[in-house]
Amino acid sequence: MTTNNKSAIMGNFTDVNLLVKAAETIRDSGYKDFDVFTPYPVHGLDKAMGIKRTILPYFSFAGGVVGLFSAIGLMHWTGAVDYKLMIGGKPLFSVFFGMPVMFELTILLTALATFVGLWALCKLPRWYNEFQHDEGFRRSQDDIFVVAIFSDDARYTEESTTELLKKLNASDVRLVEASID
């Protein structure tokens, strides 16, 4: 088992309301590098942690714009420039006849940009977590909420961080060293 210098003080919570209050208190105490691991999504936790809104909608919008303009460009190039074919007196290029193509390419590239953007923002695929060997951390996938304040934080000291989590009624407050197998 290889270890590196990253560590965290972790504490377990069983009550979701105490968890949200703890996240607000940790944020208000000035900690920036902390995370909360939960077995299910907790409404309001992002706001309590001070997490900003995601930029994922910008990826989606950019994909949609690229899809729309590529559809218009494709229709114009094929119908009015490369293969001019007058059929039934219709114009060589008309937006109205190309609505299905524009719609489909817009939706397709929006979906692809959203998928790729989400994976990039979440740094996926990630096959491990540095703290996966800690028993308390593993329980966060089942029935416990785990708050971790990382040693990379500017306000982090082992004593004050441990004391803060104990004051917030966390159980099993412990120092966990990161490891990667």
Short mmCIF file of C-alpha atoms in Angstrom, two decimals:
data_model
loop_
_atom_site.label_atom_id
_atom_site.label_comp_id
_atom_site.label_asym_id
_atom_site.label_seq_id
_atom_site.Cartn_x
_atom_site.Cartn_y
_atom_site.Cartn_z
CA MET A 1 0.00 0.00 0.00
CA THR A 2 1.49 3.32 -1.05
CA THR A 3 0.69 6.45 0.87
CA ASN A 4 1.09 10.09 0.08
CA ASN A 5 0.96 13.19 2.27
CA LYS A 6 -2.73 13.95 1.83
CA SER A 7 -4.86 13.26 4.85
CA ALA A 8 -8.20 14.32 6.27
CA ILE A 9 -10.00 14.61 9.55
CA MET A 10 -13.28 12.74 9.17
CA GLY A 11 -16.35 12.62 11.33
CA ASN A 12 -19.55 10.62 11.01
CA PHE A 13 -23.10 11.94 11.30
CA THR A 14 -26.35 9.98 11.48
CA ASP A 15 -28.80 12.92 11.38
CA VAL A 16 -29.16 14.77 8.08
CA ASN A 17 -30.19 18.02 9.81
CA LEU A 18 -27.05 17.99 11.96
CA LEU A 19 -25.06 17.28 8.81
CA VAL A 20 -26.39 20.34 6.99
CA LYS A 21 -25.79 22.55 10.06
CA ALA A 22 -22.27 21.14 10.36
CA ALA A 23 -21.55 21.92 6.70
CA GLU A 24 -22.76 25.51 7.20
CA THR A 25 -20.62 25.90 10.33
CA ILE A 26 -17.53 24.48 8.62
CA ARG A 27 -18.06 26.84 5.65
CA ASP A 28 -18.61 29.81 7.98
CA SER A 29 -15.46 28.88 9.93
CA GLY A 30 -13.44 29.58 6.77
CA TYR A 31 -12.68 26.07 5.58
CA LYS A 32 -12.64 25.74 1.80
CA ASP A 33 -11.26 22.25 1.14
CA PHE A 34 -13.81 19.93 2.68
CA ASP A 35 -16.33 17.44 1.37
CA VAL A 36 -19.39 15.56 2.53
CA PHE A 37 -20.01 11.95 1.52
CA THR A 38 -23.61 10.77 1.70
CA PRO A 39 -25.44 7.56 0.76
CA TYR A 40 -28.10 9.61 -1.08
CA PRO A 41 -28.50 13.21 -2.29
CA VAL A 42 -29.27 15.68 0.49
CA HIS A 43 -31.38 18.69 -0.47
CA GLY A 44 -29.69 21.98 0.45
CA LEU A 45 -26.27 20.49 1.13
CA ASP A 46 -24.61 22.24 -1.82
CA LYS A 47 -25.82 25.62 -0.54
CA ALA A 48 -24.73 24.78 3.00
CA MET A 49 -21.25 23.88 1.73
CA GLY A 50 -21.01 27.05 -0.36
CA ILE A 51 -20.69 25.21 -3.67
CA LYS A 52 -21.26 27.43 -6.68
CA ARG A 53 -23.58 26.55 -9.55
CA THR A 54 -22.14 24.28 -12.20
CA ILE A 55 -20.97 25.50 -15.61
CA LEU A 56 -22.44 22.40 -17.28
CA PRO A 57 -25.33 24.36 -18.92
CA TYR A 58 -22.73 26.38 -20.83
CA PHE A 59 -21.33 23.17 -22.31
CA SER A 60 -24.86 22.11 -23.29
CA PHE A 61 -25.66 25.49 -24.84
CA ALA A 62 -22.40 25.52 -26.80
CA GLY A 63 -23.14 22.03 -28.12
CA GLY A 64 -26.62 23.12 -29.20
CA VAL A 65 -25.33 26.21 -30.98
CA VAL A 66 -22.65 24.19 -32.78
CA GLY A 67 -25.27 21.60 -33.75
CA LEU A 68 -27.68 24.22 -35.10
CA PHE A 69 -25.08 26.08 -37.13
CA SER A 70 -23.52 22.89 -38.46
CA ALA A 71 -26.97 21.77 -39.64
CA ILE A 72 -27.59 25.11 -41.36
CA GLY A 73 -24.14 25.01 -42.92
CA LEU A 74 -24.61 21.42 -44.07
CA MET A 75 -27.97 22.21 -45.67
CA HIS A 76 -26.64 25.36 -47.34
CA TRP A 77 -23.52 23.65 -48.66
CA THR A 78 -25.28 20.57 -49.99
CA GLY A 79 -28.36 22.32 -51.39
CA ALA A 80 -27.16 25.71 -52.63
CA VAL A 81 -23.44 25.32 -53.32
CA ASP A 82 -22.26 21.77 -53.99
CA TYR A 83 -25.27 20.04 -55.53
CA LYS A 84 -27.69 22.60 -56.91
CA LEU A 85 -30.86 20.75 -57.77
CA MET A 86 -34.10 22.61 -58.39
CA ILE A 87 -37.03 20.38 -57.40
CA GLY A 88 -40.62 21.54 -57.86
CA GLY A 89 -39.67 25.22 -57.96
CA LYS A 90 -38.49 25.18 -54.35
CA PRO A 91 -35.54 27.40 -53.42
CA LEU A 92 -32.06 25.87 -53.32
CA PHE A 93 -31.75 26.72 -49.62
CA SER A 94 -34.70 27.11 -47.29
CA VAL A 95 -34.70 26.94 -43.52
CA PHE A 96 -38.28 25.66 -43.45
CA PHE A 97 -37.50 22.43 -45.28
CA GLY A 98 -34.51 21.76 -43.06
CA MET A 99 -36.24 22.07 -39.68
CA PRO A 100 -36.00 18.34 -38.88
CA VAL A 101 -32.27 18.29 -39.68
CA MET A 102 -31.62 21.41 -37.61
CA PHE A 103 -33.63 20.05 -34.68
CA GLU A 104 -31.96 16.66 -34.71
CA LEU A 105 -28.38 17.95 -34.97
CA THR A 106 -29.04 20.52 -32.26
CA ILE A 107 -30.37 17.85 -29.89
CA LEU A 108 -27.62 15.37 -30.77
CA LEU A 109 -24.73 17.77 -30.18
CA THR A 110 -26.37 19.19 -27.04
CA ALA A 111 -26.60 15.69 -25.59
CA LEU A 112 -23.02 14.81 -26.55
CA ALA A 113 -21.63 18.08 -25.16
CA THR A 114 -23.56 17.59 -21.92
CA PHE A 115 -22.30 14.02 -21.54
CA VAL A 116 -18.66 14.86 -22.26
CA GLY A 117 -18.83 18.03 -20.16
CA LEU A 118 -20.27 16.17 -17.18
CA TRP A 119 -17.57 13.52 -17.33
CA ALA A 120 -14.87 16.19 -17.63
CA LEU A 121 -16.20 18.27 -14.73
CA CYS A 122 -16.56 15.20 -12.51
CA LYS A 123 -13.10 13.96 -13.54
CA LEU A 124 -14.56 10.62 -14.60
CA PRO A 125 -13.76 7.83 -14.89
CA ARG A 126 -12.26 7.62 -11.43
CA TRP A 127 -11.85 4.08 -10.24
CA TYR A 128 -10.90 4.77 -6.62
CA ASN A 129 -11.06 7.23 -3.76
CA GLU A 130 -7.98 7.96 -1.67
CA PHE A 131 -9.91 7.19 1.52
CA GLN A 132 -11.67 4.01 0.39
CA HIS A 133 -9.86 1.84 2.94
CA ASP A 134 -11.34 3.69 5.92
CA GLU A 135 -14.26 1.74 7.42
CA GLY A 136 -16.16 4.90 8.35
CA PHE A 137 -15.78 6.26 4.84
CA ARG A 138 -17.11 3.01 3.36
CA ARG A 139 -20.21 3.31 5.52
CA SER A 140 -21.00 6.59 3.73
CA GLN A 141 -22.23 4.41 0.87
CA ASP A 142 -24.72 2.70 3.14
CA ASP A 143 -26.04 4.48 6.22
CA ILE A 144 -23.68 7.19 7.52
CA PHE A 145 -22.90 10.76 6.46
CA VAL A 146 -19.17 11.51 6.51
CA VAL A 147 -17.65 14.99 6.66
CA ALA A 148 -14.00 15.21 5.62
CA ILE A 149 -11.83 18.29 6.07
CA PHE A 150 -8.69 17.85 4.00
CA SER A 151 -5.15 18.67 5.09
CA ASP A 152 -4.71 20.86 1.97
CA ASP A 153 -6.98 23.51 3.51
CA ALA A 154 -5.25 26.71 4.65
CA ARG A 155 -7.05 26.69 8.04
CA TYR A 156 -6.34 23.02 8.70
CA THR A 157 -4.58 22.01 11.87
CA GLU A 158 -5.09 18.57 13.31
CA GLU A 159 -6.09 19.82 16.75
CA SER A 160 -8.47 22.64 15.77
CA THR A 161 -10.15 20.64 13.01
CA THR A 162 -10.70 17.66 15.30
CA GLU A 163 -12.09 19.95 17.99
CA LEU A 164 -14.46 21.61 15.49
CA LEU A 165 -15.91 18.28 14.32
CA LYS A 166 -16.34 17.09 17.92
CA LYS A 167 -18.08 20.37 18.78
CA LEU A 168 -20.46 19.75 15.86
CA ASN A 169 -21.48 16.39 17.44
CA ALA A 170 -19.68 14.20 14.93
CA SER A 171 -19.06 10.66 16.06
CA ASP A 172 -15.89 8.69 15.36
CA VAL A 173 -13.73 11.76 14.60
CA ARG A 174 -10.47 10.44 13.20
CA LEU A 175 -7.41 11.24 11.14
CA VAL A 176 -7.39 9.27 7.87
CA GLU A 177 -4.32 9.01 5.65
CA ALA A 178 -4.89 8.80 1.91
CA SER A 179 -3.79 5.63 0.21
CA ILE A 180 -3.88 4.28 -3.32
CA ASP A 181 -3.52 0.60 -4.07
#
